[in-house]
């Protein structure tokens, strides 16, 4: 045998040795902000998938949505729940080798709370009046009013800890305490990460991650089928696409109940939609069960009655909402539309559910004399040119705890109040709920807020999704809701 011609690979084969292949997870990013994505976790155009692997929170979301220790190892409150003390985990390293301190935590929250910055997360965390650190590794949150569930608020996916000087030093952008370290940032192309060997929970199982910008959902599915990516991303695949993977041994999937939703927003500040009777009628025309069946088939989603609070939340209000065409006609007539009305609905291929959902709504609404003209916006433009800018449009949200989702998406002063819902009674109910120390009374206040929202709100939320998380056979991702994934445990063997 000519050993020179055999080469290294052949020699390794003869010796029973194999070259270890780098385990790099290739996953798509849906280019939500068309290249304007930021690595700043509190930016309005935050690069969501990158933020999740670069940074940590003080408190993370557990498998059942409960608050679990992360960078904070423990916490406690005073008797009136307006002062909370969090003890930091020791010896946590940033990607640049610096040790995390109380100063970094104070700095991170002051960035969020800065009114001049107007970060979207500020709406959820504005209850915090002051953040101070102690010499023995404790961070004290002084609130402007009592809040019995502050640890739940700190699970906010943007409440990440960054090093002091993050704003002033451009080299710190992307530097966090998370399981992966940034190696290349290209929002419109491929962003890459290496495993952070000094990660406080232990070295990640993966060697790295590649985030590949693919705006169109069908293109993401085709890339997965072609082996160009390893899983479908946090958004998953829809019920129709899932059939392409069933029975294929090259893939496996988890169906995970979530609080994610797809919806249609009817902005309350549009002259035709200011009357709550009109907004209610526009939602009453929907046969939600039929919509779920057509979009997902069996088991793909759970009907919800325009309530953003998901079924697993401790404060969720259970409701029923049958289609009522005659009731919708009557409300429209009372509001001055005896012959119905015409709406322009803006949709996109950025999400595979948007267009078919809009078409189902168009057909169902027509039964009550409502004409819906559908306009399709390119995937790369939707979030910049359409979302919150048109009067009627599709929307997509991920799971959030009750207080956060109600205040951030529907609070009168919230930057992301996409439906322009403005109801002082609703805002007051949320304020009272936060201050109420009795859990049962607190639950009733949150449920009153949900009742008011579903009566007068302008957002159709017909279902909460199951996340069909399709991945290649050699990929292992914990079967939990996306915010609860511990990325150092993800494996590609």
Coordinates of C-alpha atoms in Angstrom, one line a residue:
X1 CA 0.0 0.0 0.0
X2 CA 1.3 3.5 -0.9
X3 CA 1.1 5.3 2.4
X4 CA 2.0 8.7 0.9
X5 CA -1.1 8.5 -1.4
X6 CA -3.3 7.3 1.4
X7 CA -3.2 10.7 3.2
X8 CA -4.3 11.7 6.7
X9 CA -7.9 10.6 6.4
X10 CA -6.9 7.1 5.4
X11 CA -4.3 6.8 8.1
X12 CA -6.9 7.8 10.7
X13 CA -9.3 5.2 9.3
X14 CA -6.7 2.5 9.6
X15 CA -5.8 3.5 13.1
X16 CA -9.4 3.5 14.2
X17 CA -9.3 7.3 14.9
X18 CA -11.7 9.9 13.5
X19 CA -11.4 13.6 13.2
X20 CA -13.8 15.4 15.6
X21 CA -16.2 17.6 13.6
X22 CA -17.2 20.9 14.9
X23 CA -20.8 20.8 16.1
X24 CA -22.1 24.1 14.8
X25 CA -25.9 24.6 14.9
X26 CA -27.2 26.4 11.8
X27 CA -30.5 28.1 12.4
X28 CA -32.5 30.7 10.5
X29 CA -33.3 34.3 11.5
X30 CA -36.4 35.8 10.0
X31 CA -34.7 39.3 9.4
X32 CA -37.3 41.0 11.4
X33 CA -35.8 44.5 11.0
X34 CA -34.4 44.1 7.5
X35 CA -30.7 44.6 8.5
X36 CA -31.3 47.2 11.2
X37 CA -31.0 44.5 13.9
X38 CA -29.1 45.6 17.0
X39 CA -27.0 43.5 19.4
X40 CA -28.2 45.8 22.2
X41 CA -30.8 43.7 24.1
X42 CA -33.0 46.7 24.9
X43 CA -33.0 48.2 21.4
X44 CA -36.4 48.4 19.7
X45 CA -34.8 46.5 16.8
X46 CA -33.0 44.0 19.0
X47 CA -31.5 40.9 17.2
X48 CA -33.7 38.5 19.1
X49 CA -32.0 35.2 18.5
X50 CA -28.5 36.6 19.0
X51 CA -29.5 38.3 22.2
X52 CA -30.8 35.0 23.7
X53 CA -27.4 33.3 23.4
X54 CA -25.1 36.3 24.2
X55 CA -26.6 37.5 27.5
X56 CA -28.3 36.3 30.7
X57 CA -31.0 37.7 33.0
X58 CA -31.0 37.8 36.8
X59 CA -34.1 35.5 36.7
X60 CA -34.8 33.1 33.9
X61 CA -38.0 31.4 32.9
X62 CA -38.4 27.8 34.1
X63 CA -40.0 24.9 32.2
X64 CA -43.5 25.8 33.5
X65 CA -43.0 29.6 33.1
X66 CA -42.0 30.1 36.8
X67 CA -39.1 32.3 37.9
X68 CA -35.9 30.4 38.3
X69 CA -32.5 31.6 39.6
X70 CA -30.0 32.6 36.9
X71 CA -27.4 35.4 37.4
X72 CA -29.2 36.0 40.8
X73 CA -28.9 33.0 43.0
X74 CA -31.7 34.1 45.4
X75 CA -34.1 36.9 46.2
X76 CA -36.4 38.2 48.9
X77 CA -38.8 41.1 49.6
X78 CA -39.7 43.3 52.5
X79 CA -43.1 42.9 54.1
X80 CA -44.7 45.5 51.9
X81 CA -43.1 44.1 48.7
X82 CA -41.8 47.5 47.6
X83 CA -38.1 46.7 48.3
X84 CA -36.5 43.5 46.8
X85 CA -33.0 42.2 47.4
X86 CA -31.3 39.9 44.9
X87 CA -28.1 38.1 45.7
X88 CA -25.7 37.7 42.7
X89 CA -24.1 34.5 41.7
X90 CA -20.3 34.8 42.3
X91 CA -17.5 34.5 39.8
X92 CA -19.7 35.0 36.6
X93 CA -17.5 36.0 33.7
X94 CA -18.3 38.3 30.7
X95 CA -17.0 37.2 27.3
X96 CA -14.1 39.7 27.7
X97 CA -12.9 37.9 30.9
X98 CA -14.2 40.5 33.3
X99 CA -16.1 39.4 36.4
X100 CA -19.7 40.5 36.6
X101 CA -20.4 42.8 39.6
X102 CA -23.3 44.7 41.2
X103 CA -22.1 47.8 39.2
X104 CA -22.8 46.0 35.9
X105 CA -26.4 45.0 37.1
X106 CA -27.2 48.5 38.3
X107 CA -25.8 49.9 35.0
X108 CA -27.9 47.5 32.9
X109 CA -31.2 48.4 34.6
X110 CA -30.5 52.1 34.6
X111 CA -30.2 51.8 30.8
X112 CA -33.6 50.2 30.6
X113 CA -35.2 52.8 33.0
X114 CA -33.7 55.8 31.3
X115 CA -36.7 57.9 30.1
X116 CA -34.5 59.6 27.4
X117 CA -33.8 56.2 25.9
X118 CA -37.4 55.1 25.9
X119 CA -36.6 51.4 25.6
X120 CA -39.6 49.2 25.0
X121 CA -38.8 47.1 28.1
X122 CA -39.2 50.2 30.2
X123 CA -43.0 49.9 30.0
X124 CA -42.8 46.5 31.8
X125 CA -40.2 47.6 34.3
X126 CA -41.2 51.2 35.0
X127 CA -42.3 50.2 38.5
X128 CA -38.7 50.1 39.5
X129 CA -37.7 53.5 41.0
X130 CA -34.1 52.8 42.0
X131 CA -31.5 50.1 41.7
X132 CA -28.5 50.0 44.0
X133 CA -25.7 47.6 44.7
X134 CA -23.9 46.5 47.9
X135 CA -20.3 45.5 48.6
X136 CA -21.3 42.0 49.4
X137 CA -22.8 41.2 46.0
X138 CA -26.5 42.1 46.5
X139 CA -28.7 44.3 44.3
X140 CA -31.6 46.2 45.8
X141 CA -34.6 47.2 43.8
X142 CA -36.7 50.0 45.3
X143 CA -40.1 50.2 43.7
X144 CA -42.4 53.2 43.3
X145 CA -45.3 50.9 44.4
X146 CA -45.6 47.4 45.8
X147 CA -45.3 44.6 43.4
X148 CA -45.7 41.0 44.6
X149 CA -44.3 39.5 41.4
X150 CA -41.1 41.4 40.7
X151 CA -39.1 38.2 39.9
X152 CA -41.6 37.4 37.1
X153 CA -41.1 40.9 35.6
X154 CA -37.4 40.4 35.7
X155 CA -37.8 37.3 33.5
X156 CA -38.4 39.9 30.6
X157 CA -36.3 38.5 27.7
X158 CA -34.7 42.0 27.3
X159 CA -33.7 42.4 30.9
X160 CA -30.2 41.2 30.1
X161 CA -27.0 42.1 32.0
X162 CA -24.3 44.0 30.1
X163 CA -21.0 45.3 31.3
X164 CA -20.5 48.9 32.6
X165 CA -19.5 51.1 29.6
X166 CA -21.7 49.2 27.1
X167 CA -22.9 52.5 25.6
X168 CA -19.6 54.2 25.6
X169 CA -17.3 51.4 24.3
X170 CA -18.3 50.0 20.9
X171 CA -16.1 46.9 21.5
X172 CA -18.5 45.8 24.3
X173 CA -21.5 45.5 21.9
X174 CA -22.4 41.8 22.0
X175 CA -20.4 41.2 25.2
X176 CA -22.5 39.3 27.8
X177 CA -22.3 36.4 30.2
X178 CA -24.2 34.0 27.9
X179 CA -23.1 30.6 26.7
X180 CA -21.9 31.8 23.3
X181 CA -19.5 34.5 22.3
X182 CA -19.9 36.7 19.1
X183 CA -17.4 36.1 16.4
X184 CA -19.0 37.8 13.4
X185 CA -22.1 40.1 13.1
X186 CA -23.9 40.3 9.8
X187 CA -27.6 40.9 10.3
X188 CA -28.5 40.4 6.6
X189 CA -26.2 37.4 6.1
X190 CA -24.8 35.0 8.7
X191 CA -23.9 35.9 12.2
X192 CA -21.6 33.5 14.0
X193 CA -20.8 32.5 17.6
X194 CA -18.3 30.3 19.4
X195 CA -19.0 28.4 22.6
X196 CA -17.9 30.4 25.7
X197 CA -15.6 28.0 27.6
X198 CA -15.9 30.0 30.8
X199 CA -19.7 30.0 30.8
X200 CA -20.9 29.9 34.5
X201 CA -23.2 26.9 33.9
X202 CA -20.5 24.9 32.1
X203 CA -19.1 24.8 28.6
X204 CA -21.9 24.5 26.0
X205 CA -22.3 21.2 24.2
X206 CA -22.2 23.0 20.8
X207 CA -19.0 24.4 19.4
X208 CA -20.8 27.3 17.8
X209 CA -24.0 28.7 16.2
X210 CA -24.6 30.2 12.8
X211 CA -27.7 32.5 12.5
X212 CA -28.6 32.7 8.8
X213 CA -31.0 35.5 7.7
X214 CA -33.9 34.0 5.8
X215 CA -37.0 36.3 5.9
X216 CA -39.5 34.1 4.1
X217 CA -41.0 31.2 6.1
X218 CA -41.3 28.9 3.0
X219 CA -37.7 29.5 2.2
X220 CA -36.8 28.6 5.8
X221 CA -38.7 25.3 5.4
X222 CA -37.0 24.5 2.1
X223 CA -33.6 25.3 3.6
X224 CA -34.3 22.8 6.4
X225 CA -35.4 20.1 3.9
X226 CA -32.2 20.7 1.9
X227 CA -30.0 20.3 5.0
X228 CA -28.8 24.0 4.8
X229 CA -30.0 24.6 8.4
X230 CA -30.4 22.3 11.4
X231 CA -33.8 23.4 12.7
X232 CA -36.7 25.6 11.8
X233 CA -35.9 28.3 14.3
X234 CA -38.0 29.5 17.3
X235 CA -41.0 30.2 15.0
X236 CA -41.2 26.5 14.0
X237 CA -43.2 25.3 11.0
X238 CA -46.9 25.5 10.4
X239 CA -49.3 22.6 10.3
X240 CA -49.1 22.2 6.5
X241 CA -45.3 22.3 6.4
X242 CA -45.1 19.8 9.3
X243 CA -46.5 17.1 7.0
X244 CA -43.4 17.3 4.9
X245 CA -41.3 16.1 7.8
X246 CA -43.6 13.5 9.3
X247 CA -42.2 10.0 8.6
X248 CA -38.9 11.3 7.5
X249 CA -36.1 9.7 9.6
X250 CA -33.8 12.6 8.9
X251 CA -35.9 14.8 11.2
X252 CA -37.8 14.8 14.5
X253 CA -39.9 17.4 16.1
X254 CA -41.5 18.6 19.4
X255 CA -45.0 20.1 19.6
X256 CA -44.8 22.5 22.5
X257 CA -47.8 24.4 23.9
X258 CA -47.0 28.1 24.1
X259 CA -48.4 31.6 24.7
X260 CA -47.3 32.6 21.2
X261 CA -50.0 34.0 19.0
X262 CA -50.8 35.4 15.6
X263 CA -53.4 38.0 15.3
X264 CA -55.1 40.8 13.4
X265 CA -54.8 44.3 14.9
X266 CA -57.6 46.9 14.4
X267 CA -56.1 50.2 15.6
X268 CA -58.4 52.0 18.0
X269 CA -57.2 55.4 16.7
X270 CA -58.5 54.8 13.2
X271 CA -61.7 56.9 12.7
X272 CA -63.7 53.8 11.5
X273 CA -62.5 51.8 14.6
X274 CA -62.8 54.2 17.5
X275 CA -66.2 52.8 18.6
X276 CA -65.6 49.6 20.8
X277 CA -68.8 48.1 19.4
X278 CA -67.1 48.1 15.9
X279 CA -64.0 46.4 17.3
X280 CA -66.0 43.8 19.1
X281 CA -68.1 43.1 16.0
X282 CA -65.0 42.6 14.0
X283 CA -63.9 39.9 16.4
X284 CA -67.3 38.3 16.9
X285 CA -67.5 37.2 13.2
X286 CA -64.7 34.7 13.7
X287 CA -65.3 31.0 13.9
X288 CA -62.0 30.3 15.8
X289 CA -62.3 26.5 15.8
X290 CA -62.7 26.5 12.1
X291 CA -59.7 28.8 11.7
X292 CA -57.6 26.6 13.9
X293 CA -58.6 23.5 12.0
X294 CA -57.9 25.0 8.6
X295 CA -54.5 26.5 9.7
X296 CA -53.1 23.7 11.8
X297 CA -55.2 20.6 11.7
X298 CA -55.6 18.7 14.9
X299 CA -53.5 19.7 17.9
X300 CA -51.7 22.7 16.3
X301 CA -53.1 25.4 18.5
X302 CA -55.6 26.2 21.3
X303 CA -58.5 28.6 20.8
X304 CA -58.3 31.8 22.9
X305 CA -60.9 34.5 23.1
X306 CA -58.7 37.5 22.2
X307 CA -56.9 37.0 25.5
X308 CA -53.1 37.3 25.2
X309 CA -52.5 35.6 28.6
X310 CA -51.6 32.0 27.8
X311 CA -53.3 28.9 29.4
X312 CA -50.3 28.0 31.6
X313 CA -50.3 31.4 33.4
X314 CA -51.5 31.5 37.0
X315 CA -53.6 34.6 36.3
X316 CA -55.3 33.4 33.1
X317 CA -59.0 34.0 32.7
X318 CA -60.9 31.2 31.0
X319 CA -63.5 32.5 28.5
X320 CA -65.7 31.2 25.7
X321 CA -66.3 33.0 22.4
X322 CA -68.6 31.4 19.8
X323 CA -69.0 32.9 16.4
X324 CA -72.0 35.3 16.4
X325 CA -72.8 36.8 13.0
X326 CA -76.1 38.3 13.9
X327 CA -74.7 39.8 17.1
X328 CA -71.9 41.4 15.0
X329 CA -74.4 42.8 12.5
X330 CA -76.4 44.3 15.4
X331 CA -73.4 46.0 16.9
X332 CA -72.3 47.4 13.6
X333 CA -75.8 48.8 13.0
X334 CA -75.8 50.4 16.5
X335 CA -72.4 52.0 15.7
X336 CA -73.7 53.5 12.4
X337 CA -72.8 50.8 9.9
X338 CA -76.1 49.2 9.0
X339 CA -74.7 48.1 5.6
X340 CA -71.4 46.8 7.0
X341 CA -68.0 48.4 6.4
X342 CA -64.9 47.9 4.3
X343 CA -61.3 47.4 5.6
X344 CA -57.8 47.2 4.1
X345 CA -55.9 44.4 5.9
X346 CA -52.1 44.3 5.4
X347 CA -50.4 40.9 5.6
X348 CA -47.0 39.4 4.5
X349 CA -45.1 36.2 3.9
X350 CA -42.8 37.0 6.8
X351 CA -44.9 34.5 8.7
X352 CA -46.5 31.5 7.1
X353 CA -49.7 31.9 9.1
X354 CA -50.4 35.6 8.2
X355 CA -51.8 35.3 4.6
X356 CA -54.0 32.1 5.1
X357 CA -55.3 33.5 8.4
X358 CA -56.2 36.8 6.7
X359 CA -58.0 34.9 3.9
X360 CA -60.0 32.9 6.4
X361 CA -60.9 36.0 8.2
X362 CA -61.9 37.7 5.0
X363 CA -64.4 34.9 4.2
X364 CA -65.8 34.7 7.7
X365 CA -66.2 38.5 8.1
X366 CA -68.1 38.7 4.8
X367 CA -71.0 36.9 6.4
X368 CA -71.6 40.0 8.5
X369 CA -71.3 42.4 5.6
X370 CA -67.7 43.2 6.3
X371 CA -65.5 43.6 3.2
X372 CA -61.8 42.9 3.7
X373 CA -59.3 43.9 1.1
X374 CA -56.1 42.0 1.6
X375 CA -52.7 43.7 0.7
X376 CA -49.5 41.6 0.8
X377 CA -46.3 43.4 1.9
X378 CA -42.8 41.9 1.1
X379 CA -41.4 39.9 4.1
X380 CA -38.3 42.2 4.3
X381 CA -40.5 45.3 4.7
X382 CA -43.4 44.2 6.9
X383 CA -42.1 45.1 10.3
X384 CA -40.6 48.4 9.2
X385 CA -43.4 49.8 6.9
X386 CA -46.6 48.1 8.0
X387 CA -46.6 47.0 11.7
X388 CA -48.0 49.7 13.9
X389 CA -48.2 52.0 10.8
X390 CA -51.3 50.7 9.0
X391 CA -54.8 50.6 10.5
X392 CA -55.4 46.9 10.1
X393 CA -52.5 44.4 10.0
X394 CA -51.3 41.0 11.1
X395 CA -49.1 40.6 14.2
X396 CA -47.1 38.0 16.0
X397 CA -46.1 37.8 19.6
X398 CA -44.2 35.4 21.8
X399 CA -45.3 34.2 25.2
X400 CA -45.0 36.6 28.2
X401 CA -46.3 36.5 31.8
X402 CA -49.7 38.1 32.4
X403 CA -48.6 41.5 33.8
X404 CA -45.9 41.9 31.1
X405 CA -48.1 41.1 28.1
X406 CA -51.0 43.1 29.3
X407 CA -48.9 46.2 30.1
X408 CA -46.4 46.0 27.2
X409 CA -48.9 45.3 24.4
X410 CA -52.0 47.1 25.7
X411 CA -50.9 49.7 28.3
X412 CA -51.9 53.2 27.2
X413 CA -48.3 54.6 27.3
X414 CA -46.5 51.4 26.1
X415 CA -44.2 52.0 23.1
X416 CA -45.4 48.7 21.5
X417 CA -49.1 49.3 22.1
X418 CA -49.8 48.3 18.5
X419 CA -53.6 48.6 18.7
X420 CA -53.5 52.1 20.3
X421 CA -55.7 50.7 23.1
X422 CA -56.2 53.5 25.6
X423 CA -58.3 52.7 28.6
X424 CA -57.6 54.3 32.0
X425 CA -59.7 51.7 33.8
X426 CA -57.5 48.9 32.3
X427 CA -54.3 50.7 33.3
X428 CA -55.6 51.2 36.9
X429 CA -56.6 47.5 37.2
X430 CA -53.0 46.5 36.4
X431 CA -51.6 49.0 38.9
X432 CA -53.9 47.7 41.6
X433 CA -53.0 44.1 40.8
X434 CA -49.3 44.8 41.2
X435 CA -49.8 46.3 44.6
X436 CA -52.1 43.6 45.9
X437 CA -50.2 41.2 48.2
X438 CA -53.1 38.7 48.5
X439 CA -52.6 36.3 45.6
X440 CA -56.3 35.5 45.1
X441 CA -57.3 39.1 45.1
X442 CA -54.4 39.9 42.7
X443 CA -55.6 37.2 40.4
X444 CA -59.1 38.6 40.3
X445 CA -57.8 42.1 39.4
X446 CA -55.7 40.7 36.5
X447 CA -58.8 38.8 35.3
X448 CA -60.9 41.9 35.4
X449 CA -58.3 43.5 33.2
X450 CA -58.5 40.6 30.8
X451 CA -62.4 40.9 30.7
X452 CA -62.2 44.6 29.9
X453 CA -59.6 44.0 27.2
X454 CA -61.6 41.3 25.5
X455 CA -64.7 43.4 25.6
X456 CA -63.3 46.6 24.2
X457 CA -59.9 45.8 22.7
X458 CA -58.9 46.0 19.1
X459 CA -56.8 42.9 18.6
X460 CA -58.1 39.6 17.3
X461 CA -56.2 36.8 19.1
X462 CA -58.0 33.6 18.0
X463 CA -55.5 31.0 19.2
X464 CA -52.3 30.3 21.0
X465 CA -49.8 28.2 19.1
X466 CA -48.1 24.9 19.6
X467 CA -44.5 25.4 18.5
X468 CA -43.7 22.7 16.0
X469 CA -40.0 22.7 16.5
X470 CA -38.6 20.6 13.6
X471 CA -34.9 19.7 13.7
X472 CA -32.5 17.3 12.1
X473 CA -32.3 13.9 13.6
X474 CA -28.9 14.6 15.2
X475 CA -30.0 17.8 16.9
X476 CA -31.3 17.9 20.5
X477 CA -33.1 21.0 21.9
X478 CA -34.8 21.0 25.3
X479 CA -38.6 20.6 24.7
X480 CA -39.6 23.8 26.5
X481 CA -41.0 27.2 25.4
X482 CA -38.5 29.3 23.6
X483 CA -37.7 31.7 26.4
X484 CA -37.0 28.8 28.7
X485 CA -34.4 27.1 26.4
X486 CA -31.0 26.8 28.2
X487 CA -28.7 27.1 25.2
X488 CA -25.7 25.5 26.7
X489 CA -27.7 22.2 26.7
X490 CA -28.5 22.3 23.0
X491 CA -26.6 19.5 21.2
X492 CA -25.7 18.4 17.7
X493 CA -24.1 15.0 17.9

